[in-house]
Coordinates of C-alpha atoms and ligand atoms in Angstrom, one line a residue:
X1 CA 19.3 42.0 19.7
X2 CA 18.6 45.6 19.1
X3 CA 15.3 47.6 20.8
X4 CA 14.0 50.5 20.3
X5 CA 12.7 52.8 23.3
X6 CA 10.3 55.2 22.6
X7 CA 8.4 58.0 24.6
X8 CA 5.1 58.9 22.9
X9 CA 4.2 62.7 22.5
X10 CA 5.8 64.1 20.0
X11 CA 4.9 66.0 16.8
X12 CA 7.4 65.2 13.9
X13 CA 7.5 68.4 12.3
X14 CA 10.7 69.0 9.4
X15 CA 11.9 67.5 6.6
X16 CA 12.9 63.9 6.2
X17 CA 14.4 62.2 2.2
X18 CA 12.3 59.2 1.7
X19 CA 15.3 56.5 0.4
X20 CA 15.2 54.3 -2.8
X21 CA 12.9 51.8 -2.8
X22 CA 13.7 48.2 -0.8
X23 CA 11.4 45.9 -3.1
X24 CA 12.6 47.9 -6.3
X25 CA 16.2 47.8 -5.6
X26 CA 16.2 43.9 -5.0
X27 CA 14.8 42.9 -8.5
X28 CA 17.2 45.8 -10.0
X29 CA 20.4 44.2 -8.3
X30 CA 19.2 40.5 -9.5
X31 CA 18.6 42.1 -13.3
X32 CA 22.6 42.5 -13.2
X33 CA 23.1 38.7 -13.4
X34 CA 21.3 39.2 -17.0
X35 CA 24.2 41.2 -18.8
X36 CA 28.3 40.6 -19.1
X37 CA 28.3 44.5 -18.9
X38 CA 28.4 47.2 -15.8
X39 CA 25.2 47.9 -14.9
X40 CA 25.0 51.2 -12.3
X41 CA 22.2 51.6 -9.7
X42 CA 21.8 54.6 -7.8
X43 CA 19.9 55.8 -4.7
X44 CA 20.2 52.1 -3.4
X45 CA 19.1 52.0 0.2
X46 CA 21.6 50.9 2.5
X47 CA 19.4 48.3 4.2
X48 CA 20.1 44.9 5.3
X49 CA 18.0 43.0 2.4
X50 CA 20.6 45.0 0.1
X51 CA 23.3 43.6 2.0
X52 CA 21.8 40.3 1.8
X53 CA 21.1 40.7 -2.0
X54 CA 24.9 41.9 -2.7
X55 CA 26.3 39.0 -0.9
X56 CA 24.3 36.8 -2.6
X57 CA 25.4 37.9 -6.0
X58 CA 29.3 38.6 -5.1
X59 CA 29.2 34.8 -4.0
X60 CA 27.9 33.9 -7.5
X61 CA 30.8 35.8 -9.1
X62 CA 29.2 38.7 -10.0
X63 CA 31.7 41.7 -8.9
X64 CA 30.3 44.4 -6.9
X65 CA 31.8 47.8 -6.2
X66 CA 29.9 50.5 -4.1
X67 CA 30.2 54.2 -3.6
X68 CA 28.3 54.5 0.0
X69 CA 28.8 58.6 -0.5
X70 CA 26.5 58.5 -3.9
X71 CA 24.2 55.8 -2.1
X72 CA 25.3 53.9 -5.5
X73 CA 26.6 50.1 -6.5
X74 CA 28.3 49.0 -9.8
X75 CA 27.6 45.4 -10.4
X76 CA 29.4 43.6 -13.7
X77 CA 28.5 39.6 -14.1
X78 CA 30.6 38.9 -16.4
X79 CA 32.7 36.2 -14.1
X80 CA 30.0 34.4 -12.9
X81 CA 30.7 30.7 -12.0
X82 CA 28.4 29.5 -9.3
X83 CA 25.1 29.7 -10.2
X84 CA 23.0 29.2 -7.0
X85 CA 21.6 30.9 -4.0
X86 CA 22.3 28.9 -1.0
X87 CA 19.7 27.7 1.7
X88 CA 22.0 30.3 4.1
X89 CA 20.5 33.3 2.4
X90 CA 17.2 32.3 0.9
X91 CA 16.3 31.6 4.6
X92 CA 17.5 35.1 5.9
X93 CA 15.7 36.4 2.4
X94 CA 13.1 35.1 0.3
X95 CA 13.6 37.9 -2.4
X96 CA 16.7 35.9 -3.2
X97 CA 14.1 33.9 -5.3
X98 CA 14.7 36.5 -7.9
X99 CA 17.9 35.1 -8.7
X100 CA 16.4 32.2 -10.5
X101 CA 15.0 33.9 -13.9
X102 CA 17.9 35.7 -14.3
X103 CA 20.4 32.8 -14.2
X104 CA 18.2 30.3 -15.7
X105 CA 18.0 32.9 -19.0
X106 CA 21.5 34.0 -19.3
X107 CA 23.4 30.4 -18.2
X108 CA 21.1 28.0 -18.9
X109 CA 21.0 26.7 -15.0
X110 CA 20.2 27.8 -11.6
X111 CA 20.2 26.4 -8.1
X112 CA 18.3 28.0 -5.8
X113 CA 17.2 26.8 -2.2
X114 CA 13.3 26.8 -2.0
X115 CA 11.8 29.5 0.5
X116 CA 10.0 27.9 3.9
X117 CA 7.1 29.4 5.1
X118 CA 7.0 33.1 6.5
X119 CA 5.7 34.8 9.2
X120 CA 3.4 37.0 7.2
X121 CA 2.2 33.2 5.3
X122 CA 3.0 30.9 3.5
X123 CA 4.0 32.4 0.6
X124 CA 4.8 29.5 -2.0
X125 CA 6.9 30.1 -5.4
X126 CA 5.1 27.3 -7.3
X127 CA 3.9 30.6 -9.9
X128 CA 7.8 31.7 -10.4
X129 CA 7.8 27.8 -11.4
X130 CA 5.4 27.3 -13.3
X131 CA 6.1 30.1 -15.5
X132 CA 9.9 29.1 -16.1
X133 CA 8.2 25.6 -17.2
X134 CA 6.2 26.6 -19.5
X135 CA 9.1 28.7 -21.3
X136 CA 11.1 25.3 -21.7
X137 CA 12.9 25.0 -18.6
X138 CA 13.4 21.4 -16.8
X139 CA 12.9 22.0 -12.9
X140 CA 13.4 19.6 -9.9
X141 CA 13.4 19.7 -6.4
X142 CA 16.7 18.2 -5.3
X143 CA 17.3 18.2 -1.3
X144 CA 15.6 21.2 -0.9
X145 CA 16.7 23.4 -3.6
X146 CA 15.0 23.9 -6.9
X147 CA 17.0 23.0 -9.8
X148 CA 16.3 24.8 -13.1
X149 CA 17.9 23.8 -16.6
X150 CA 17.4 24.7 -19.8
X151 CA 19.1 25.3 -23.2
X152 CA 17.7 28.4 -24.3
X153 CA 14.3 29.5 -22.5
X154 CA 11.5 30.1 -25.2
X155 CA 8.8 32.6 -25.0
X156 CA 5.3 31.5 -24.0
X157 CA 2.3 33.2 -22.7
X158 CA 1.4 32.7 -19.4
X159 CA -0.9 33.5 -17.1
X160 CA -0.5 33.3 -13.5
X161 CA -3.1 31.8 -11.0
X162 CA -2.8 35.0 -8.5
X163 CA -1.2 38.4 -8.9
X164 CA 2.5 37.6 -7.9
X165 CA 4.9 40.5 -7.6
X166 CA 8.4 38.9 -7.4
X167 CA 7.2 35.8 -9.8
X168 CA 6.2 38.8 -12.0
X169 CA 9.3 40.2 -11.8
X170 CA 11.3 36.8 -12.3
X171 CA 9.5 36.0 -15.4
X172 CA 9.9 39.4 -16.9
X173 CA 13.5 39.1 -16.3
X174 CA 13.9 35.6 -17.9
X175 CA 12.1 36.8 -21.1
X176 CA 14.3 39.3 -21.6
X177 CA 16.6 36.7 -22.8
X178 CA 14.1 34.4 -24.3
X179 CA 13.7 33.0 -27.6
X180 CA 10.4 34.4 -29.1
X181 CA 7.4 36.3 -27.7
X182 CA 6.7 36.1 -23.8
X183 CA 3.0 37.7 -22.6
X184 CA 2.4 37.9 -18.9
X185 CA -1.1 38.4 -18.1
X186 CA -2.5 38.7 -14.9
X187 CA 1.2 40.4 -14.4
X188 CA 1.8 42.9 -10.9
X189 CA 1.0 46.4 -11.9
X190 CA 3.2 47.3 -8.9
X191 CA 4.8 50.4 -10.2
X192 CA 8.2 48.3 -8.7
X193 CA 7.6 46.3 -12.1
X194 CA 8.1 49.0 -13.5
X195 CA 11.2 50.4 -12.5
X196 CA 12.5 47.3 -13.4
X197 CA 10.9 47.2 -16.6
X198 CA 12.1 50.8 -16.9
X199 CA 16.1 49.5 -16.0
X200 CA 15.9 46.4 -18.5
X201 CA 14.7 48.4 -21.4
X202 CA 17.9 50.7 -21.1
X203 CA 19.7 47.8 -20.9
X204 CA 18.4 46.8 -24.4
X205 CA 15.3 44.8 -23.6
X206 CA 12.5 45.1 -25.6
X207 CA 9.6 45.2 -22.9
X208 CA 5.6 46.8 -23.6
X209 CA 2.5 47.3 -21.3
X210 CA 4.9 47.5 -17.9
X211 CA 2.3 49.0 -15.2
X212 CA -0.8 47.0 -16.7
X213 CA -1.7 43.1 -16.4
X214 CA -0.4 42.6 -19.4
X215 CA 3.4 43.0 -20.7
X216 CA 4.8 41.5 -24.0
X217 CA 8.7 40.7 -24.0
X218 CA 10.1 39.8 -27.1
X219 CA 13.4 38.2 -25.9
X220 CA 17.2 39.8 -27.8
X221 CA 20.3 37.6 -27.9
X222 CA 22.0 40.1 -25.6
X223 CA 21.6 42.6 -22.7
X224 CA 23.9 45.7 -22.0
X225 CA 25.1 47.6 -19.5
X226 CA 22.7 50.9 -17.9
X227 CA 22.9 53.7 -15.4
X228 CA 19.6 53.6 -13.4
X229 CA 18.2 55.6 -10.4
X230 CA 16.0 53.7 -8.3
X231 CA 12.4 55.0 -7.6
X232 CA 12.0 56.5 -4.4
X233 CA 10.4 54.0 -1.5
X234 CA 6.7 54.3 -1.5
X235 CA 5.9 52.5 1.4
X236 CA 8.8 54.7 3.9
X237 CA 6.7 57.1 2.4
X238 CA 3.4 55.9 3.2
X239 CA 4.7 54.9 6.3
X240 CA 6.1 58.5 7.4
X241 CA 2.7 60.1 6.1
X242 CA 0.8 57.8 8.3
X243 CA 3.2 58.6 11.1
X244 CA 2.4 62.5 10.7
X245 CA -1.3 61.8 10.3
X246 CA -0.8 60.1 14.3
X247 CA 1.3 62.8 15.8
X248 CA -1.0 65.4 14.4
X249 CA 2.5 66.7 12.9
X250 CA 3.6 68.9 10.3
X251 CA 6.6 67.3 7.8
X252 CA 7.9 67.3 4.2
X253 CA 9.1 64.0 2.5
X254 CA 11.4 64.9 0.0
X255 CA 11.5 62.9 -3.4
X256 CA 8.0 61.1 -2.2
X257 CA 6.1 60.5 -5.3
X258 CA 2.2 60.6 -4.7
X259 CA 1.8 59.1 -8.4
X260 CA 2.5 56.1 -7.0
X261 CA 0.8 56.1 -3.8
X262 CA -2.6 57.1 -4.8
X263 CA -4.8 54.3 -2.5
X264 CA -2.5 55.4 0.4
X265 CA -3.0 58.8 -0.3
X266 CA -6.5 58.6 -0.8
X267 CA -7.3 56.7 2.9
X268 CA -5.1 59.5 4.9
X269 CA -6.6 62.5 2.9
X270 CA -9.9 60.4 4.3
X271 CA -8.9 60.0 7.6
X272 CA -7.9 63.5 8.1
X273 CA -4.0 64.4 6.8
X274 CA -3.9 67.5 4.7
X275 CA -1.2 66.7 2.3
X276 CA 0.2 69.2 -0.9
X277 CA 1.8 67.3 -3.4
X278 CA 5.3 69.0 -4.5
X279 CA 7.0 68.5 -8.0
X280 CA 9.6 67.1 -5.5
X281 CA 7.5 65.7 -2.3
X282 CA 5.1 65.9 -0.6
X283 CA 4.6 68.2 2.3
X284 CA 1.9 67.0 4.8
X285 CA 0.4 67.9 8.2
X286 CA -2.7 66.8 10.7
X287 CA -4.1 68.9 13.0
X288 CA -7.1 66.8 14.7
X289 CA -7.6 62.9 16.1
X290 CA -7.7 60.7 13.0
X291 CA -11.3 59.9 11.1
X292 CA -11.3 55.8 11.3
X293 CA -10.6 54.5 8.3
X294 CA -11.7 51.3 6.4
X295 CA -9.9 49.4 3.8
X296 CA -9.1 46.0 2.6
X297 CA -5.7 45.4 0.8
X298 CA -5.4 43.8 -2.5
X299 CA -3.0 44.3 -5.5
X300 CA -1.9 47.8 -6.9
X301 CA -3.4 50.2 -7.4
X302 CA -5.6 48.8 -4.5
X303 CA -4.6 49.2 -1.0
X304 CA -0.8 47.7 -0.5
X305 CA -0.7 44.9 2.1
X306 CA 3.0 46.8 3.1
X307 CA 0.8 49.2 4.4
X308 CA -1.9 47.7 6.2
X309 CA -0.1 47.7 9.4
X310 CA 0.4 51.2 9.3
X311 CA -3.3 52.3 8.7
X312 CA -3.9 49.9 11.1
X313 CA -1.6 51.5 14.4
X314 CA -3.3 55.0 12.6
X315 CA -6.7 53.2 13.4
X316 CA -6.2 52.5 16.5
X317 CA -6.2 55.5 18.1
X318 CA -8.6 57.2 15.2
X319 CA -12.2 58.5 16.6
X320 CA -14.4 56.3 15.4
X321 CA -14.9 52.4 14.4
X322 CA -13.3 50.6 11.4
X323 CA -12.7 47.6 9.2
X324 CA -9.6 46.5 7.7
X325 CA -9.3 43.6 5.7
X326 CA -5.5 41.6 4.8
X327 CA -6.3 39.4 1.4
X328 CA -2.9 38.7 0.5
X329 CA -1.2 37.0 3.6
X330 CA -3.1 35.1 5.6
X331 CA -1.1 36.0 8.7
X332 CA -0.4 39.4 8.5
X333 CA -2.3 40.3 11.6
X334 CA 0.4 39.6 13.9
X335 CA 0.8 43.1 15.1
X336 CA -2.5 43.0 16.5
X337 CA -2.2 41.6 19.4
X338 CA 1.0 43.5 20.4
X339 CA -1.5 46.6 19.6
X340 CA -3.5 45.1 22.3
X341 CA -1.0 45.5 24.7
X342 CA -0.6 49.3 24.1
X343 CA -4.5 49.4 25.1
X344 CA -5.8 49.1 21.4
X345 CA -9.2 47.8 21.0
X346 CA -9.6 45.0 17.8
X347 CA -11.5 42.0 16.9
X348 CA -10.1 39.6 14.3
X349 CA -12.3 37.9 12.9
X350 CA -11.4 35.8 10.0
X351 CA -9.0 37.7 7.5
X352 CA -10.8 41.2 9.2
X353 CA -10.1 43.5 12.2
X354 CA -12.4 45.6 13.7
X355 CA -10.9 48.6 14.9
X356 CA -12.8 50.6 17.9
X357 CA -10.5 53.7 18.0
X358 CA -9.4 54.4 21.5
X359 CA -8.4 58.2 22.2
X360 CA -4.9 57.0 23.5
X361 CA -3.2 54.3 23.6
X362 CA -0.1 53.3 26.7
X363 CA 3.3 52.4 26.4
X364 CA 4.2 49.0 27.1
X365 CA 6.8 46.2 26.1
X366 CA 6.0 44.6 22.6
X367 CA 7.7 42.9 19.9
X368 CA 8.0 43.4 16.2
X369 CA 7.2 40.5 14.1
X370 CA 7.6 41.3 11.0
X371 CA 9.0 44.3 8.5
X372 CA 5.7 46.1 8.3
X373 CA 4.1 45.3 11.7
X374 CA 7.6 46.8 13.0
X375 CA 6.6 50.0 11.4
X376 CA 2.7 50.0 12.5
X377 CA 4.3 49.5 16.0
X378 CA 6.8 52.5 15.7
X379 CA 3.6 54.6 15.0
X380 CA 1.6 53.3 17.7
X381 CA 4.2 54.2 20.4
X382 CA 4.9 57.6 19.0
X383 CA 1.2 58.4 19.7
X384 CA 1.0 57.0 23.5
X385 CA 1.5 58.1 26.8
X386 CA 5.1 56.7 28.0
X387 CA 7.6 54.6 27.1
X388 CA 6.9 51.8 24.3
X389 CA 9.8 49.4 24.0
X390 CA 9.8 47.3 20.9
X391 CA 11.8 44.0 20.8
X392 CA 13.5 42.7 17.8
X393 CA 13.5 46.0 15.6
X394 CA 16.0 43.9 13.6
X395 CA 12.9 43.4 11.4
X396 CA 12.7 47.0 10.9
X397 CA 16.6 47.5 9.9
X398 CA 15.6 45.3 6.7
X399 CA 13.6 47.5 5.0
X400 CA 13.9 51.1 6.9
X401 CA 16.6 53.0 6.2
X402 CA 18.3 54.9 9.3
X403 CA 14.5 55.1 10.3
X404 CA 15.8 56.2 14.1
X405 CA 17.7 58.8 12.7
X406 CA 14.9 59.9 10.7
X407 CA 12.3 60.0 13.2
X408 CA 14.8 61.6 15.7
X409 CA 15.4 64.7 13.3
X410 CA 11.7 64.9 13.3
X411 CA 11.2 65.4 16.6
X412 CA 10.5 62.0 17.7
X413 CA 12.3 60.9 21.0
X414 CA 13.4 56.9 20.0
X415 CA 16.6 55.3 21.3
X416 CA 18.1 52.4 19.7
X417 CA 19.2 50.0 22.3
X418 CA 22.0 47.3 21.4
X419 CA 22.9 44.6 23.9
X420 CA 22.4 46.5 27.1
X421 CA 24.4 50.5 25.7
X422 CA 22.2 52.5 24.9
X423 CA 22.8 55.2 21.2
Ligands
EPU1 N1 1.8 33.4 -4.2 C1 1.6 32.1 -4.5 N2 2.5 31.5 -5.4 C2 3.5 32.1 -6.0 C3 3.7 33.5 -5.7 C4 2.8 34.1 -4.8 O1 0.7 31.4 -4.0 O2 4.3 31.5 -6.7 C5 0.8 34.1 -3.3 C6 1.5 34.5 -2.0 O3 1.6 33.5 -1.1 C7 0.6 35.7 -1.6 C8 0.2 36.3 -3.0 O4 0.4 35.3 -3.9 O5 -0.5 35.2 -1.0 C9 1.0 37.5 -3.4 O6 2.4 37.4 -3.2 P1 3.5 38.0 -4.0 O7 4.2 37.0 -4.8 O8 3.0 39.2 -4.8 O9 4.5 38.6 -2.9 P2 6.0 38.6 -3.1 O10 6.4 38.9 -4.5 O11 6.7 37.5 -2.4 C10 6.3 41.2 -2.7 C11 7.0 42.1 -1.8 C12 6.3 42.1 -0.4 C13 4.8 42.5 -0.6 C14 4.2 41.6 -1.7 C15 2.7 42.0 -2.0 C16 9.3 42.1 -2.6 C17 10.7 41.7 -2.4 N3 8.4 41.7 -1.7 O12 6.4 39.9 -2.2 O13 7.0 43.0 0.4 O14 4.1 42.4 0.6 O15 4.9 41.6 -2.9 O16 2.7 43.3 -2.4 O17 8.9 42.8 -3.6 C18 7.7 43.9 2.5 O18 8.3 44.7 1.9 O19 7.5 44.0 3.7 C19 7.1 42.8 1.8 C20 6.6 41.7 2.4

């Protein structure tokens, strides 16, 4: 299992290309299922989800070529003959769950594996469900894996009991292909939904109010092929700005898009990073200790929960107290106590954190937990005095792209190590 060592100290000063976005690119890949024709993504992120995600869909039938020079995959369904995602990768990924509006709309069946419970929470799909019911499909559990039929789905509004990105996402694909009228209210805003809205309508869909709580699909008989560049990652982004906000550094993130990053923008103008947004990036730079922050996460354009961990390292050593509330996972607090180990001080108290900003924290041995924690932890140990080791950075590999090598180029001293050699 893969570690990374890091000595604290260093400013990251230069320039670093923030990569397509992980949680856009997923969705985008699953929308091929939908159409017979090519359909072309470019800037995918060669992370391990998209690994996951291609394997996935090459085991359905759909046939994948990629040009790893242009950071770009062709992906044509139209020999698709085993309609399912197994338990094998719906464990490894729960995004695979995105799978099941697409098949379900253009074949008329779908099994896919029901997700377990996650680190982060427990994270049901009952809404993704619920929603494919009430456009006409016949779903069953059936040894662990939901089992979705139906003729032709039919448009229907729904409204979903919580915001839910991916079921969002899911239902806005299936409509595509419905019969009718489909209205999603109380639909992600998550401007993820709408890259995805943006890649379905060039493929022919017919798609209105994408980026508000309510978008009306009025379903076609067909979808076609499209060429689509996938938005830049706004939470690598977020995360590198929060990263130059702790090492008091001095960096430009090229093809960062502040439009879509305003609440994250907004708490690290606050807590003290200068930032000049670009036509194409964003350059940014701290000079002093950070101002402690408070926040609470919540759906966009509130405070991203992919991002909480990140304010939350940036707290830690900021120079005064604060608060920072998770209400979207109920256990996303797991990087607190490996915090605590690098000398942070916070109280958790319910679904809060009190944050009492120490002026440094100490490298110790700690282990990443999830995706996001990884990355509040990577932050942490660039700001402390010696060596941080972090265990299990395989978390990090899902959703970072080269992040090492990024961080490196900036100045930052981190080692990957891989069963005992050391890169
Ligand atoms: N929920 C339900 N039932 C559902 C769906 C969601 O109860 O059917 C609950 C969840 O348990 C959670 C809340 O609703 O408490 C919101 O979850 P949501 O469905 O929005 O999360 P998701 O779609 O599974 C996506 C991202 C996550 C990100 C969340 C919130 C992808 C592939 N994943 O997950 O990204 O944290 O939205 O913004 O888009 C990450 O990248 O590290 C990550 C976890």
């Amino acid at each position: 299992m893969d570690r990374f060592l890091i000595q604290g100290g260093s400013r990251l000063h230069g320039d670093v290309v923030i990569s397509g976005a992980k949680n856009s690119a997923l969705p985008l890949l699953c929308a091929s299922l939908l159409t017979a024709q090519p359909l072309t993504l470019r800037n995918l992120p060669p992370l391990h989800d998209v690994r996951t995600m291609l394997k996935l869909l090459a085991g359905t039938g759909v046939r994948v070529s990629e040009d790893p020079t242009d950071e770009a995959a062709t992906l044509q369904a139209n020999a698709v003959d085993r309609l399912e995602a197994p338990y094998e990768m719906v464990k490894t990924m729960r995004a695979s769950i995105l799978v099941l509006g697409p098949m379900l709309a253009r074949f008329g069946e779908a099994r896919v594996s029901l997700p377990g419970g996650c680190a982060i929470g427990q994270r049901p799909v009952d809404q993704h469900i619920r929603g494919l019911q009430a456009m006409g499909a016949e779903i069953h559990l059936e040894h662990g894996d939901i089992v979705a039929k139906a003729s032709r789905l039919r448009g229907a509004t729904i409204a979903t009991d919580m915001v839910t990105v991916t079921g969002t996402e899911n239902l806005l694909m299936a409509a595509t292909l419905a019969e009718g009228t489909t209205t999603l209210l109380n639909a992600a805003c998550e401007p993820e939904v709408v890259d995805l809205a943006r890649c379905l309508r060039a493929m022919g869909a017919q798609i209105e109010g994408e980026g508000t709580d309510r978008i009306v699909v009025h379903g076609v008989e067909a979808l076609g092929g499209a060429e689509h560049p996938i938005m830049a990652d706004r939470i690598e982004a977020g995360t590198f700005l929060a990263a130059v906000l702790a090492t008091r550094g001095d960096v430009f993130l090229r093809r960062a898009c502040a439009e879509d990053m305003g609440a994250t923008v907004q708490k690290l103008a606050q807590a003290g990073l200068e930032m000049e947004i670009a036509r194409d990036g964003i350059r940014a730079r701290a000079q002093q200790r950070p101002q402690p922050v408070s926040l609470r996460t919540a759906p966009y354009p509130a405070f991203a929960t992919d991002m909480q961990a990140q304010l939350m390292a940036v707290n830690a050593i900021a120079d005064g107290v604060s608060t920072v509330s998770e209400t979207i996972f109920e256990n996303r607090f797991m990087h607190v106590q490996e915090l605590r180990r690098m000398g942070a001080s916070i109280d958790i108290d319910g679904h809060t954190a009190v944050v009492k900003g120490v002026e440094r924290l100490t490298g110790a041995r700690v282990m990443a937990t999830d995706l996001r924690a990884s990355a509040g932890l990577v932050i942490a140990a660039m700001t402390a005095d010696g060596e941080t080791e972090i265990d299990r950075i395989y978390h990090l590999d899902r959703g970072y792209d080269r992040m090492e090598d990024k961080l490196r180029a900036l100045g930052a001293q981190v080692r990957r190590v891989t069963s005992g050699a050391t890169q």
